[in-house]
mmCIF file of C-alpha atoms and ligand atoms in Angstrom:
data_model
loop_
_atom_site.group_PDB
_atom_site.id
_atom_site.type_symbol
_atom_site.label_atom_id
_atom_site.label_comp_id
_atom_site.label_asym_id
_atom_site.label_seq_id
_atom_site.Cartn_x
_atom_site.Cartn_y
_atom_site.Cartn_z
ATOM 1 C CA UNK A 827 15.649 6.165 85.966
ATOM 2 C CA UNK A 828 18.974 5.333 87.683
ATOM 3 C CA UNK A 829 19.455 8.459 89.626
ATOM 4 C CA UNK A 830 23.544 7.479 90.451
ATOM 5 C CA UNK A 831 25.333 9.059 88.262
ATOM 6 C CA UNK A 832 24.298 11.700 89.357
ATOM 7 C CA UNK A 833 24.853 11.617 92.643
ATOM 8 C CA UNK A 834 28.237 12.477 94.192
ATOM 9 C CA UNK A 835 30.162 9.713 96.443
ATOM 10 C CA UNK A 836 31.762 10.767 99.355
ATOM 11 C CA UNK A 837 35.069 11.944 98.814
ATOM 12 C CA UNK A 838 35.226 11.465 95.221
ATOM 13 C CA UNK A 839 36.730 13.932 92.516
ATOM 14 C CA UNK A 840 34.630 15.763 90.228
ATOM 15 C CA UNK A 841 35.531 17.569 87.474
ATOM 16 C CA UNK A 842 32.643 19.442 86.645
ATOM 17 C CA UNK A 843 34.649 20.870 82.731
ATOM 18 C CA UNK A 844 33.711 17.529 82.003
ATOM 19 C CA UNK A 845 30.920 16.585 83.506
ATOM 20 C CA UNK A 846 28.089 17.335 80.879
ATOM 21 C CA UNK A 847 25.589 19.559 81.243
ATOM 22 C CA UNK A 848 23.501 18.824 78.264
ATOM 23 C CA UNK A 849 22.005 14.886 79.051
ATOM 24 C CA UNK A 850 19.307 14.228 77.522
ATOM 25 C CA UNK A 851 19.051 10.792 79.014
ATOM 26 C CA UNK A 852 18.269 9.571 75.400
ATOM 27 C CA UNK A 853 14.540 10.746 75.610
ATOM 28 C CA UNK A 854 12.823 13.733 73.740
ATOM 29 C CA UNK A 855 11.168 16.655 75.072
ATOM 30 C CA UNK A 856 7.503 15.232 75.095
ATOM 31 C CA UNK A 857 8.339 11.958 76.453
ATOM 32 C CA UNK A 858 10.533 13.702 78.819
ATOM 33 C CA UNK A 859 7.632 16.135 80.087
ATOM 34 C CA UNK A 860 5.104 13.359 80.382
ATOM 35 C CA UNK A 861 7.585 11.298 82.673
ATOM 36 C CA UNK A 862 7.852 14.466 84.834
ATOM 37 C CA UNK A 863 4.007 15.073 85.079
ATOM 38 C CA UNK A 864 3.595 11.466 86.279
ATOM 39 C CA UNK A 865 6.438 11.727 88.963
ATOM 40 C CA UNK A 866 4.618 15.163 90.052
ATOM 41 C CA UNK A 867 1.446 12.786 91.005
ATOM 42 C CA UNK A 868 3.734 10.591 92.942
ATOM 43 C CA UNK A 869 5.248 13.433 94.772
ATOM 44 C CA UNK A 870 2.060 15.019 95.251
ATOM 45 C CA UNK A 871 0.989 11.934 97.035
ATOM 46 C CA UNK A 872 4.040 11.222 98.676
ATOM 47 C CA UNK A 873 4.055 14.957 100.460
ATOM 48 C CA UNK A 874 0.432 14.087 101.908
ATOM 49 C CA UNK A 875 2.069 11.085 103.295
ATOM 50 C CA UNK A 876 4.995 12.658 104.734
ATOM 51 C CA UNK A 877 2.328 15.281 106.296
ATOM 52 C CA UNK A 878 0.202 12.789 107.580
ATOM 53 C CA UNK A 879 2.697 10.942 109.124
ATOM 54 C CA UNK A 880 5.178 13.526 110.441
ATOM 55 C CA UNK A 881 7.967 11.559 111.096
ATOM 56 C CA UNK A 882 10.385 12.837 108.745
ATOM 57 C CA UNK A 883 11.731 16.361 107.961
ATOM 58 C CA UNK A 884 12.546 16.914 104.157
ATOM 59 C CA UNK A 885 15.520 19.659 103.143
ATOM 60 C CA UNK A 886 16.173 20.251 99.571
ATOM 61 C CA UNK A 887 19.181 22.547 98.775
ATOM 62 C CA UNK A 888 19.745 24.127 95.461
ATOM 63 C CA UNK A 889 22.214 26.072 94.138
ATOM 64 C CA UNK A 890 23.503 26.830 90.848
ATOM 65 C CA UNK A 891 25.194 29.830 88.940
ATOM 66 C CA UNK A 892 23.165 32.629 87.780
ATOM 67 C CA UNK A 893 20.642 31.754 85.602
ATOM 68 C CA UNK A 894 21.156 27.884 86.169
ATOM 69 C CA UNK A 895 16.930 27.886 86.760
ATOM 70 C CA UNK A 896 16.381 27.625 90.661
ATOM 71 C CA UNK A 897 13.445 29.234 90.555
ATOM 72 C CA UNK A 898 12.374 27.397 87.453
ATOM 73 C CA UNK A 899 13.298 24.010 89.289
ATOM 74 C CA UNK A 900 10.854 24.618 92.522
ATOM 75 C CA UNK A 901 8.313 26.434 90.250
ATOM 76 C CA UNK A 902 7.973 23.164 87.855
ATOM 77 C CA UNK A 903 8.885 20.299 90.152
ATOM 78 C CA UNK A 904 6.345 21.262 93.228
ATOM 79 C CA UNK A 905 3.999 22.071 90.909
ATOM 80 C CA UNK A 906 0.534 20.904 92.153
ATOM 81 C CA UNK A 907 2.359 19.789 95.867
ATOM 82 C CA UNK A 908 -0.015 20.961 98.528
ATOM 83 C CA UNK A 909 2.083 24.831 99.047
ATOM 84 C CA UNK A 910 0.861 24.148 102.909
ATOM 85 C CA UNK A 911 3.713 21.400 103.332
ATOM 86 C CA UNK A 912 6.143 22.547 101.375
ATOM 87 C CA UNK A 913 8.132 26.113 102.620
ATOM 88 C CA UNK A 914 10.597 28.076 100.102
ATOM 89 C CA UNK A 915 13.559 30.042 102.182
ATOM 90 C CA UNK A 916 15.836 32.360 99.499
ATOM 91 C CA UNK A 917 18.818 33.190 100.923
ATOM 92 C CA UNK A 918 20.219 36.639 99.413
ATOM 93 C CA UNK A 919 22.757 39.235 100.402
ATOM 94 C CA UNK A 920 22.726 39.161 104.159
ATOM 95 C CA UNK A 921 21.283 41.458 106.444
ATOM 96 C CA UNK A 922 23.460 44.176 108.837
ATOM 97 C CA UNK A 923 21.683 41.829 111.339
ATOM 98 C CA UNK A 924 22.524 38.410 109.763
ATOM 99 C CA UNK A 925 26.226 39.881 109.135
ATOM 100 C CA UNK A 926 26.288 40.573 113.030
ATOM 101 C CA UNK A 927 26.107 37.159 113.685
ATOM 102 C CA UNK A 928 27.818 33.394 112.640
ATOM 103 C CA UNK A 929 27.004 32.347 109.059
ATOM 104 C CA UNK A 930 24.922 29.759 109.696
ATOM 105 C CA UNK A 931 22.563 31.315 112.427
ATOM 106 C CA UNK A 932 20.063 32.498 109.415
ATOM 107 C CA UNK A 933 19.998 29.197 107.824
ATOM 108 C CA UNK A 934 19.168 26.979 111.174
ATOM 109 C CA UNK A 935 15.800 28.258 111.682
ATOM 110 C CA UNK A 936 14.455 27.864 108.293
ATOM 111 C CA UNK A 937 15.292 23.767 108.615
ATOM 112 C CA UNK A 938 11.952 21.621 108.302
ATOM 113 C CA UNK A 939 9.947 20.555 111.163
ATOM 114 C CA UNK A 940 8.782 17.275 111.513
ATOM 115 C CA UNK A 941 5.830 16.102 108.042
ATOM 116 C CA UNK A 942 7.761 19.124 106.275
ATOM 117 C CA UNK A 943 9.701 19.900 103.133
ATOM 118 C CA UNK A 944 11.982 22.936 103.172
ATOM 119 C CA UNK A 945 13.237 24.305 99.763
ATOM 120 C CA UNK A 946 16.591 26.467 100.204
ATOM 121 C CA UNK A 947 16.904 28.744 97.219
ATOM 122 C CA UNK A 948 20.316 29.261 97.794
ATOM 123 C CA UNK A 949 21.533 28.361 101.513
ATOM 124 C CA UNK A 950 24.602 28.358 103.644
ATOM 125 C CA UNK A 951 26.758 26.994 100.827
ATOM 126 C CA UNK A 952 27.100 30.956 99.593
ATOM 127 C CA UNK A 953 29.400 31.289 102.327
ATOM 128 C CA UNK A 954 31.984 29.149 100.631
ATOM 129 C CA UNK A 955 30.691 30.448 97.116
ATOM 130 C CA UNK A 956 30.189 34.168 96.380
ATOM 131 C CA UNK A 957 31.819 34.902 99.948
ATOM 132 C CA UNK A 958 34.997 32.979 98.763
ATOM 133 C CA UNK A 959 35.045 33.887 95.021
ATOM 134 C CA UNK A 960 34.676 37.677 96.414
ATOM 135 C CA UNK A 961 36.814 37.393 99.373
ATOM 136 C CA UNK A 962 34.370 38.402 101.478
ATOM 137 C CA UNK A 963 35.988 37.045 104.264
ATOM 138 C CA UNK A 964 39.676 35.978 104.565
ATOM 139 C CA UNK A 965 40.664 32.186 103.060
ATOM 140 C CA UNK A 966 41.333 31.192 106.858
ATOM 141 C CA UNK A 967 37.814 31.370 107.740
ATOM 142 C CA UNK A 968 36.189 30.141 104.830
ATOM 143 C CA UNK A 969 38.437 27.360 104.492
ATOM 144 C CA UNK A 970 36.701 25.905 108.157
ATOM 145 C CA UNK A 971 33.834 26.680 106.813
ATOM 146 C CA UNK A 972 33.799 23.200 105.042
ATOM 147 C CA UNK A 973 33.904 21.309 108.248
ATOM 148 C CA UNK A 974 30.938 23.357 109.992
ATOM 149 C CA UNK A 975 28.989 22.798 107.576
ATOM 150 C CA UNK A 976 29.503 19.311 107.072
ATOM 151 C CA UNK A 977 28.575 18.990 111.202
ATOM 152 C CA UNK A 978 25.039 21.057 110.982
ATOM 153 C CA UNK A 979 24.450 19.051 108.436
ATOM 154 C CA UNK A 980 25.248 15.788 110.116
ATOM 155 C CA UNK A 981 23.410 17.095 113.220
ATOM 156 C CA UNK A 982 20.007 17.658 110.602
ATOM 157 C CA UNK A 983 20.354 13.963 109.595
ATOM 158 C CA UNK A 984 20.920 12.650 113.215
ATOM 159 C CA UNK A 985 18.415 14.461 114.267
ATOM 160 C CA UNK A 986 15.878 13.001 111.747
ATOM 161 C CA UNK A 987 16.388 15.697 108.799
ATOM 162 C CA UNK A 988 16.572 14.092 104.829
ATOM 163 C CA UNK A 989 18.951 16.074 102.853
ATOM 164 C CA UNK A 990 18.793 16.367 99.255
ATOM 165 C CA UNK A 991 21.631 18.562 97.870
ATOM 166 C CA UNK A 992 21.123 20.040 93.672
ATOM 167 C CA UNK A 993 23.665 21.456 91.866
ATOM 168 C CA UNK A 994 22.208 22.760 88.850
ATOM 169 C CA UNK A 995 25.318 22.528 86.111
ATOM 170 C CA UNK A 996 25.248 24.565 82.758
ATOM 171 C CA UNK A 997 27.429 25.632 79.987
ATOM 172 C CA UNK A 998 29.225 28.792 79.819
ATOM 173 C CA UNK A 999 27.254 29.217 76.735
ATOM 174 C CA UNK A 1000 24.159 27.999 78.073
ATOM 175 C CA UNK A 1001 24.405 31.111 80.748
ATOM 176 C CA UNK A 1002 25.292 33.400 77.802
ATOM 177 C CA UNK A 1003 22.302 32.627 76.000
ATOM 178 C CA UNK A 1004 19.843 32.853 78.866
ATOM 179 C CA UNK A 1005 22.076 36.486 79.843
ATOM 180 C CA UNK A 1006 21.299 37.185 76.447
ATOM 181 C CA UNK A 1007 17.677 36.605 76.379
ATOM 182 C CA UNK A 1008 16.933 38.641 79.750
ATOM 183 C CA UNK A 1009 18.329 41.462 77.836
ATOM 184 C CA UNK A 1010 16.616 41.265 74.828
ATOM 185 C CA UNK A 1011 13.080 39.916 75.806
ATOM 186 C CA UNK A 1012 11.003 43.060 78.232
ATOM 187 C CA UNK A 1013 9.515 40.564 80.440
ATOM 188 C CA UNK A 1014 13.143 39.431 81.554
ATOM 189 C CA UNK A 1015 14.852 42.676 81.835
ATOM 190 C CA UNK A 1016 13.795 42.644 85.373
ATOM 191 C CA UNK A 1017 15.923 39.913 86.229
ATOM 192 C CA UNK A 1018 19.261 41.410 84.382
ATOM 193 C CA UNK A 1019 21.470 43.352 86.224
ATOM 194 C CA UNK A 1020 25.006 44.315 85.234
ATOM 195 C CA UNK A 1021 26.474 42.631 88.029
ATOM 196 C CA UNK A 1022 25.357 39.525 86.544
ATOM 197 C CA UNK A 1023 27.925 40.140 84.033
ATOM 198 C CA UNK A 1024 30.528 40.635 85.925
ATOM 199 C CA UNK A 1025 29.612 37.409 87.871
ATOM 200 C CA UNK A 1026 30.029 35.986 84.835
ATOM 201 C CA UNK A 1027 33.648 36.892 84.524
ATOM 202 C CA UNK A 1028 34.258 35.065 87.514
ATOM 203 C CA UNK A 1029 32.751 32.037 85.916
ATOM 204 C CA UNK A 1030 36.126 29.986 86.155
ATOM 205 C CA UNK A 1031 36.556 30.821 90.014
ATOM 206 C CA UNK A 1032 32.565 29.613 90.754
ATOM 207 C CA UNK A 1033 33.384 26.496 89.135
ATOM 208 C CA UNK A 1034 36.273 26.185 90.987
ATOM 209 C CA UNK A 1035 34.431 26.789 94.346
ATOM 210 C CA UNK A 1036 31.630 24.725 92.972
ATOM 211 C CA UNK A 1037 33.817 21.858 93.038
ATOM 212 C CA UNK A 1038 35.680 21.783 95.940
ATOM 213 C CA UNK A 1039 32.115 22.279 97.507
ATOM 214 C CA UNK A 1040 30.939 19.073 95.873
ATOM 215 C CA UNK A 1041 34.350 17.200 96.776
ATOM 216 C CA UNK A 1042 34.478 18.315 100.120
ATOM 217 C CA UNK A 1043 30.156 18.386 101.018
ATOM 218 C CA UNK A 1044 28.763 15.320 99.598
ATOM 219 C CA UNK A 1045 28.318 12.903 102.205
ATOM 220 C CA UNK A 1046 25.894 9.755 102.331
ATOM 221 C CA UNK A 1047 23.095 11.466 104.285
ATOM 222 C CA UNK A 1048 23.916 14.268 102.798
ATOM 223 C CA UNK A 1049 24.748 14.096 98.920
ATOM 224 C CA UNK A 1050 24.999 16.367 96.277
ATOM 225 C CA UNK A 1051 23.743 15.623 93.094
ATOM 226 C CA UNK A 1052 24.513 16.963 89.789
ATOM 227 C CA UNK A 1053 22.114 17.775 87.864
ATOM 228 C CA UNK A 1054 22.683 18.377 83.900
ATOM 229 C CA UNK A 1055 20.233 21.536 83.768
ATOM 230 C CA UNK A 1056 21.050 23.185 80.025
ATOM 231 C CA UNK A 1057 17.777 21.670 79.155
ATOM 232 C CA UNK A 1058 15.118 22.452 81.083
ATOM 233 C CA UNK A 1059 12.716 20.001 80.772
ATOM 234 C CA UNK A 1060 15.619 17.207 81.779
ATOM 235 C CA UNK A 1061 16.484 19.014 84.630
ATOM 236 C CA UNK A 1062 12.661 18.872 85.593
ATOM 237 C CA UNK A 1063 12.748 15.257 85.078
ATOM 238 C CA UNK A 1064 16.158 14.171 86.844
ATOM 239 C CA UNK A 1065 15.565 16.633 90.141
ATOM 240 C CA UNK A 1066 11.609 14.538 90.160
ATOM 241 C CA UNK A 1067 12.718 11.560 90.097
ATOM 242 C CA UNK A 1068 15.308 12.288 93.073
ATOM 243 C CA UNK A 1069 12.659 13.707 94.977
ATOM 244 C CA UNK A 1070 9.974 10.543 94.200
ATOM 245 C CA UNK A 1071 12.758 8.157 94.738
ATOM 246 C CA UNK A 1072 14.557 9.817 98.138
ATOM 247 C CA UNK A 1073 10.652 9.955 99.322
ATOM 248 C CA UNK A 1074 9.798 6.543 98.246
ATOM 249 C CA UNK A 1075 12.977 5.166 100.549
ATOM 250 C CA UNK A 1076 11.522 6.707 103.604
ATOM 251 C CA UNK A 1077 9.195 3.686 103.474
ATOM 252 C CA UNK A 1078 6.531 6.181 105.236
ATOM 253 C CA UNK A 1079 3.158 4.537 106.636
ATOM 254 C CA UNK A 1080 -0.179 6.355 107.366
ATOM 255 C CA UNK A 1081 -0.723 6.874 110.630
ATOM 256 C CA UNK A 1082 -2.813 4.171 112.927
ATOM 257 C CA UNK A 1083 -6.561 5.461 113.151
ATOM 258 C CA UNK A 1084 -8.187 5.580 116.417
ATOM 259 C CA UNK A 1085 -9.528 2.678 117.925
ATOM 260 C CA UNK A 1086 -12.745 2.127 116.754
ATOM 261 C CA UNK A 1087 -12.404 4.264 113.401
ATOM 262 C CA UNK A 1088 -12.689 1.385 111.627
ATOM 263 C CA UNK A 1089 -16.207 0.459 110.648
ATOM 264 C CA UNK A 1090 -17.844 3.356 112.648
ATOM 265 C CA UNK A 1091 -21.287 4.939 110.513
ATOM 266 C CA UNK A 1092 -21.009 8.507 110.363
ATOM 267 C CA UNK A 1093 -25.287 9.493 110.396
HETATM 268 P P1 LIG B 538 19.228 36.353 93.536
HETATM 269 O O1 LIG B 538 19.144 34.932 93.987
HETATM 270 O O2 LIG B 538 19.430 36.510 92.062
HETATM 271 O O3 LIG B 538 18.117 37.199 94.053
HETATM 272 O O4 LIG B 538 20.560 36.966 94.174
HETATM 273 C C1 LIG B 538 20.848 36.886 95.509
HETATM 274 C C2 LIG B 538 22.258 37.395 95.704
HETATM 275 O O5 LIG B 538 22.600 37.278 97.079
HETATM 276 C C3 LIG B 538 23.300 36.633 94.912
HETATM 277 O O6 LIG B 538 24.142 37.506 94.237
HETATM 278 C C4 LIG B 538 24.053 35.886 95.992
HETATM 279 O O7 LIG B 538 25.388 35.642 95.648
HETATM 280 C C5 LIG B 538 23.920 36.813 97.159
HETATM 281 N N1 LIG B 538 24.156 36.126 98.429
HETATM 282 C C6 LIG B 538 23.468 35.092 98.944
HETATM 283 N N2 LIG B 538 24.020 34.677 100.104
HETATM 284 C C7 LIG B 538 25.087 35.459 100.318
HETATM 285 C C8 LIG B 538 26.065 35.538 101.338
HETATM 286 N N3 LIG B 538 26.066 34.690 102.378
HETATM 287 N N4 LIG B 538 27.012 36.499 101.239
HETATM 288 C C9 LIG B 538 27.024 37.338 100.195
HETATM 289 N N5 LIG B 538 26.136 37.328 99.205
HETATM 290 C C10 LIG B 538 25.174 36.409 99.255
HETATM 291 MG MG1 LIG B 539 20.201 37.012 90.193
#
């Protein structure tokens, strides 16, 4: 799969009322999930590797609005990955603690180490998100907020840190349905709350914040990608075969045995 389109180029435009969320990459379901098992071998391979050889650290940043399927994303695409490599930091409301200090001190010391992925469910970016759309902080100091960002983040790649940035786009009416269905089916009502729909009537200002995040974030070592996530199964597949692909580059090696390995009879 060419993974391109989906990726954002540095300084470019995006328009994201137009930018669909609903690809279906012309493949069906089945074909779609089999392509996505087979990538989740590869990855599952590829993760050993990046263990073994502990060279490079791995940072994978979603975000999405509510209900755009975070958790189903890390649930379905590191399915099977050895949970020992691979770390999960959620980044909700912040603490009195984590409000007494810069924005970004929370988010620093979740970064991988060296042979590790790092999954941010959420991340930093909610400071020029729900912090903007809620003024939360005055325009002044979000607005700079751009720039620091960009520089931590250009620090991580220096510094030996792959960054993989996911923006998980749906409908309006995609996010009413799943609303809809966390309401009406028992097993979801845990995860509605009525905020959610008053998120929801903010939907035009996250979109807004969405994309001057994109135009303003997406670097070379550090794109975003948008990913077309009203079907779940597509989503699964495009956000794989980023991961397999940004992996394979890494050209990663096994590390040299011992001298002497080679050969030797265990008795
Ligand atoms: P959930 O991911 O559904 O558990 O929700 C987490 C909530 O925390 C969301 O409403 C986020 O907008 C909110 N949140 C995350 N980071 C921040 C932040 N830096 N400032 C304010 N709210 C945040
Ligand atoms: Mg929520």
């Amino acid at each position: 799969m060419d993974i391109s389109p989906y990726r954002v180029a540095p300084g470019a435009t995006t328009d994201l009322t137009t930018t669909p969320t609903d690809d279906d990459g012309g493949l069906d379901k089945s074909r779609g999930r089999k392509l996505t098992k087979a990538l989740n071998k590869q990855l599952e391979a590829l993760q050993e590797l990046l263990y073994a050889e502990r060279k490079h650290k791995v940072l994978v940043v979603i975000q999405a609005t509510d209900t755009g399927g975070k958790d189903g994303t890390i649930r379905h695409v590191f399915d099977g990955v050895n949970p020992q490599g691979v770390k999960v930091a959620s980044f909700k409301k912040p603490t009195e603690e984590e409000l007494a200090h810069d924005y970004l001190w929370r988010v620093h010391r979740h970064t991988p180490g060296a042979g590790e992925i790092t999954i941010f469910n959420r991340s930093h970016y909610e400071d020029v998100l729900v912090v903007r759309v809620h003024d939360l902080v005055a325009q002044d100091r979000w607005e700079r907020r751009y720039d620091h960002i960009a520089n931590l983040e250009r620090m991580l790649a220096d510094e030996g840190t792959t960054i993989i940035k996911l923006f998980l786009h749906i409908s309006k009416e995609e996010q009413r349905e799943r609303l809809q269905a966390r309401v009406d089916d028992p097993q979801k009502n845990w995860k509605f709350s009525f905020g959610d729909l008053a998120e929801r009537e903010r939907w035009d200002d996250y979109q807004e914040a969405f994309r001057e995040m994109l135009e303003r974030t997406s670097t070379a070592d550090s794109p975003w990608y948008i990913i077309p996530a009203d079907r779940k199964w597509y989503r699964n597949l495009v956000v794989s075969e980023i991961m397999v692909q940004t992996l394979e580059g890494l050209a990663m090696t096994w590390p040299a045995p011992e001298v002497g390995v080679p050969g030797t009879l265990v008795e």
